[in-house]
mmCIF file of C-alpha atoms in Angstrom:
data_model
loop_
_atom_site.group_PDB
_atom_site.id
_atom_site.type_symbol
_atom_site.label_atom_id
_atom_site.label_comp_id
_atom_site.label_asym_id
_atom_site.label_seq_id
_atom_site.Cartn_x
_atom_site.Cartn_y
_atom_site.Cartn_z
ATOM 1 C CA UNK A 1 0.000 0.000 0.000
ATOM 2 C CA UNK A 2 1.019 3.430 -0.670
ATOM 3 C CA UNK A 3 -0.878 6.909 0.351
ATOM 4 C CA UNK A 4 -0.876 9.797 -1.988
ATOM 5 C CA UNK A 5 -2.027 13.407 -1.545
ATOM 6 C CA UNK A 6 -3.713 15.430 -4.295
ATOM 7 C CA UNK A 7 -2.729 18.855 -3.583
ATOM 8 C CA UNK A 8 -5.747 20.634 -5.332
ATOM 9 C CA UNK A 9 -3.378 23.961 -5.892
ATOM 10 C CA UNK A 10 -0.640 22.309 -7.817
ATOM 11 C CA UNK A 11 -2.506 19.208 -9.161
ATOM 12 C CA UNK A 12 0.528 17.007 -8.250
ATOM 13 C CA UNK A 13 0.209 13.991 -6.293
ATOM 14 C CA UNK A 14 2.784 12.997 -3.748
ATOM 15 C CA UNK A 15 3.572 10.430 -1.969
ATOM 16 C CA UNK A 16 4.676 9.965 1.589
ATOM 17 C CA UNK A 17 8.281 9.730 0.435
ATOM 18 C CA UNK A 18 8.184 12.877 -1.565
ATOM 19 C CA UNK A 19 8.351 11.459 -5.210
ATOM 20 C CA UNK A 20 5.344 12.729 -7.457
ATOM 21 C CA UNK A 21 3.624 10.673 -10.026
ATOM 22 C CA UNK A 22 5.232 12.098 -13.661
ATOM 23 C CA UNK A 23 3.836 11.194 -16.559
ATOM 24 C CA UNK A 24 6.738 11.354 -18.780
ATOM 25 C CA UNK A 25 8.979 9.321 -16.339
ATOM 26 C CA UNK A 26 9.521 5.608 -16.808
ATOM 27 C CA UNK A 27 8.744 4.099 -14.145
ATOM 28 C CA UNK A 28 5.920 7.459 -13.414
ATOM 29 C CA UNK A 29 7.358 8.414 -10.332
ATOM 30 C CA UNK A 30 10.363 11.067 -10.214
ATOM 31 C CA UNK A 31 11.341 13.766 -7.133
ATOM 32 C CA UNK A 32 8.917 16.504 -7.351
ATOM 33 C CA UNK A 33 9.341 19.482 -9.147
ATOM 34 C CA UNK A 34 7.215 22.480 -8.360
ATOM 35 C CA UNK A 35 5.659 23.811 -11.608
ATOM 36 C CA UNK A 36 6.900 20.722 -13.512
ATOM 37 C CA UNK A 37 3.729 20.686 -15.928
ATOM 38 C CA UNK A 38 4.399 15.940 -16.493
ATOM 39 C CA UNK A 39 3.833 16.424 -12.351
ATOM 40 C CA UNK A 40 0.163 17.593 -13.215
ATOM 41 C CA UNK A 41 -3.067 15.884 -12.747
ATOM 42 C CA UNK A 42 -6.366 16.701 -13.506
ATOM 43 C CA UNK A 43 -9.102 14.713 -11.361
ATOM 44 C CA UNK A 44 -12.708 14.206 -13.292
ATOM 45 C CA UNK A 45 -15.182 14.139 -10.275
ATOM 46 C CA UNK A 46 -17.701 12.833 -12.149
ATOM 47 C CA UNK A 47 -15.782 9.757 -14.392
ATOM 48 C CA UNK A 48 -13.232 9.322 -11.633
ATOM 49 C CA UNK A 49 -10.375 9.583 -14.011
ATOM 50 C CA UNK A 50 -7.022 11.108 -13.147
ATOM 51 C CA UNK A 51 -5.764 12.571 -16.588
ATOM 52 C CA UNK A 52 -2.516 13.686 -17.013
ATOM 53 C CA UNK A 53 -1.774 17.102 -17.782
ATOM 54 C CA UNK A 54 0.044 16.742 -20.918
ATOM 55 C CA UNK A 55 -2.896 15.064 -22.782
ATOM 56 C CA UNK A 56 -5.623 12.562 -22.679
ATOM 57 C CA UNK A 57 -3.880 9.926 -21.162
ATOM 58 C CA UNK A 58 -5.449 8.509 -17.688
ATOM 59 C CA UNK A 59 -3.804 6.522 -15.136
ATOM 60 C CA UNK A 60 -4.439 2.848 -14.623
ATOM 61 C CA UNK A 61 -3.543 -0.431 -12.600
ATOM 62 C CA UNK A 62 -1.811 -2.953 -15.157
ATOM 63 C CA UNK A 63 -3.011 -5.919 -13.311
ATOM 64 C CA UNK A 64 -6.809 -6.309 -14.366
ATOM 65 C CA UNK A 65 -7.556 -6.838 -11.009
ATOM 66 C CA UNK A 66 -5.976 -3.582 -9.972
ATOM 67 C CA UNK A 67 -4.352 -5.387 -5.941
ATOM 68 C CA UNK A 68 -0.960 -3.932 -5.212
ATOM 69 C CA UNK A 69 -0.216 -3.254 -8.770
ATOM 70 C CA UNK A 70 1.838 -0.861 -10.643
ATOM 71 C CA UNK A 71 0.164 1.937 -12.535
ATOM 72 C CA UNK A 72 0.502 2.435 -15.932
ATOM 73 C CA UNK A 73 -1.010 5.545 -18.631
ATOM 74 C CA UNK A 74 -3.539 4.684 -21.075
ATOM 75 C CA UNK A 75 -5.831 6.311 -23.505
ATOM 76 C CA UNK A 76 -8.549 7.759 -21.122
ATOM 77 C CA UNK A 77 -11.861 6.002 -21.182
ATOM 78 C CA UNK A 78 -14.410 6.987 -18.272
ATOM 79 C CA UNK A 79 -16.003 3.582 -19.260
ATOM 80 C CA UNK A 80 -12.954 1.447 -17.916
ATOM 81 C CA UNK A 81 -13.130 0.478 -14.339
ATOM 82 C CA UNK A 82 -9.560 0.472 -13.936
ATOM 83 C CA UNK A 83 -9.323 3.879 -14.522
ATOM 84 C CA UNK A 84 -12.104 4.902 -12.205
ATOM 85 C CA UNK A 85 -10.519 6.222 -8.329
ATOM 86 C CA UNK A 86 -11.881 7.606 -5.127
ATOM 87 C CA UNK A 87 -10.618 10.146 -3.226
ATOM 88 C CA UNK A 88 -10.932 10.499 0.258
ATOM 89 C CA UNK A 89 -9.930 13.098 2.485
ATOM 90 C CA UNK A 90 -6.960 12.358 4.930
ATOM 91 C CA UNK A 91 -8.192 11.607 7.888
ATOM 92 C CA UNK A 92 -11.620 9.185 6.667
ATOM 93 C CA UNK A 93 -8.925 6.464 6.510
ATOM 94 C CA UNK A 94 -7.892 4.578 3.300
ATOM 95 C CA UNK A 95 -9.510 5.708 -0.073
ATOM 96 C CA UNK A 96 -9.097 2.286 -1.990
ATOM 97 C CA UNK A 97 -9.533 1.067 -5.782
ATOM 98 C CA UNK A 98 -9.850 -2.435 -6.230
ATOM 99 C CA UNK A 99 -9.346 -3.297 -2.299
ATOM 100 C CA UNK A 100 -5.917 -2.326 -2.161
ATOM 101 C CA UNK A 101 -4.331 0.685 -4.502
ATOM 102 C CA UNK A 102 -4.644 3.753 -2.943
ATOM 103 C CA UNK A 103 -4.502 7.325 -4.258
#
């Protein structure tokens, strides 16, 4: 499990360790870079999709099943589950997708 924070004023989301999801790094994770525009996500309230900045490209578990998987980018589809998260504020507890990845 991992925990990662949205911050709503730079759209980047960090995780506890202070690496940022970046959509033009490899492996999607990289230090973060204030302003970097890869570091910024846009969340869809309504679809649930977390599209990157840089174009229509949503982020995704590989695993079908989505439990303690990496996450990968993908065309965006609001009709694919595995592209559909929930956010939950910090201190409701864990905001899961598919039991286990967190966001």
């Amino acid at each position: 499990h991992q925990r990662w924070t949205l911050d709503e004023k730079t759209r980047m989301i960090r995780s506890a360790e202070g690496k940022c999801l970046d959509s033009a790094s490899p492996g999607l994770l990289k230090a973060c870079e204030e302003g970097s525009e890869t570091q910024q996500w846009t969340p869809d309230p309504s679809s649930g999709l977390l599209i990157s900045s840089e174009g229509q490209r949503c982020l995704q578990p590989k695993a079908l099943d989505g439990k303690g998987s990496p996450v990968t980018l993908k065309a965006c589809n609001p009709g694919r589950l595995r592209q559909q998260w929930k956010t939950q504020a910090p201190d409701a507890g864990e905001a899961t997708r598919f039991g286990d990845l967190m966001i």
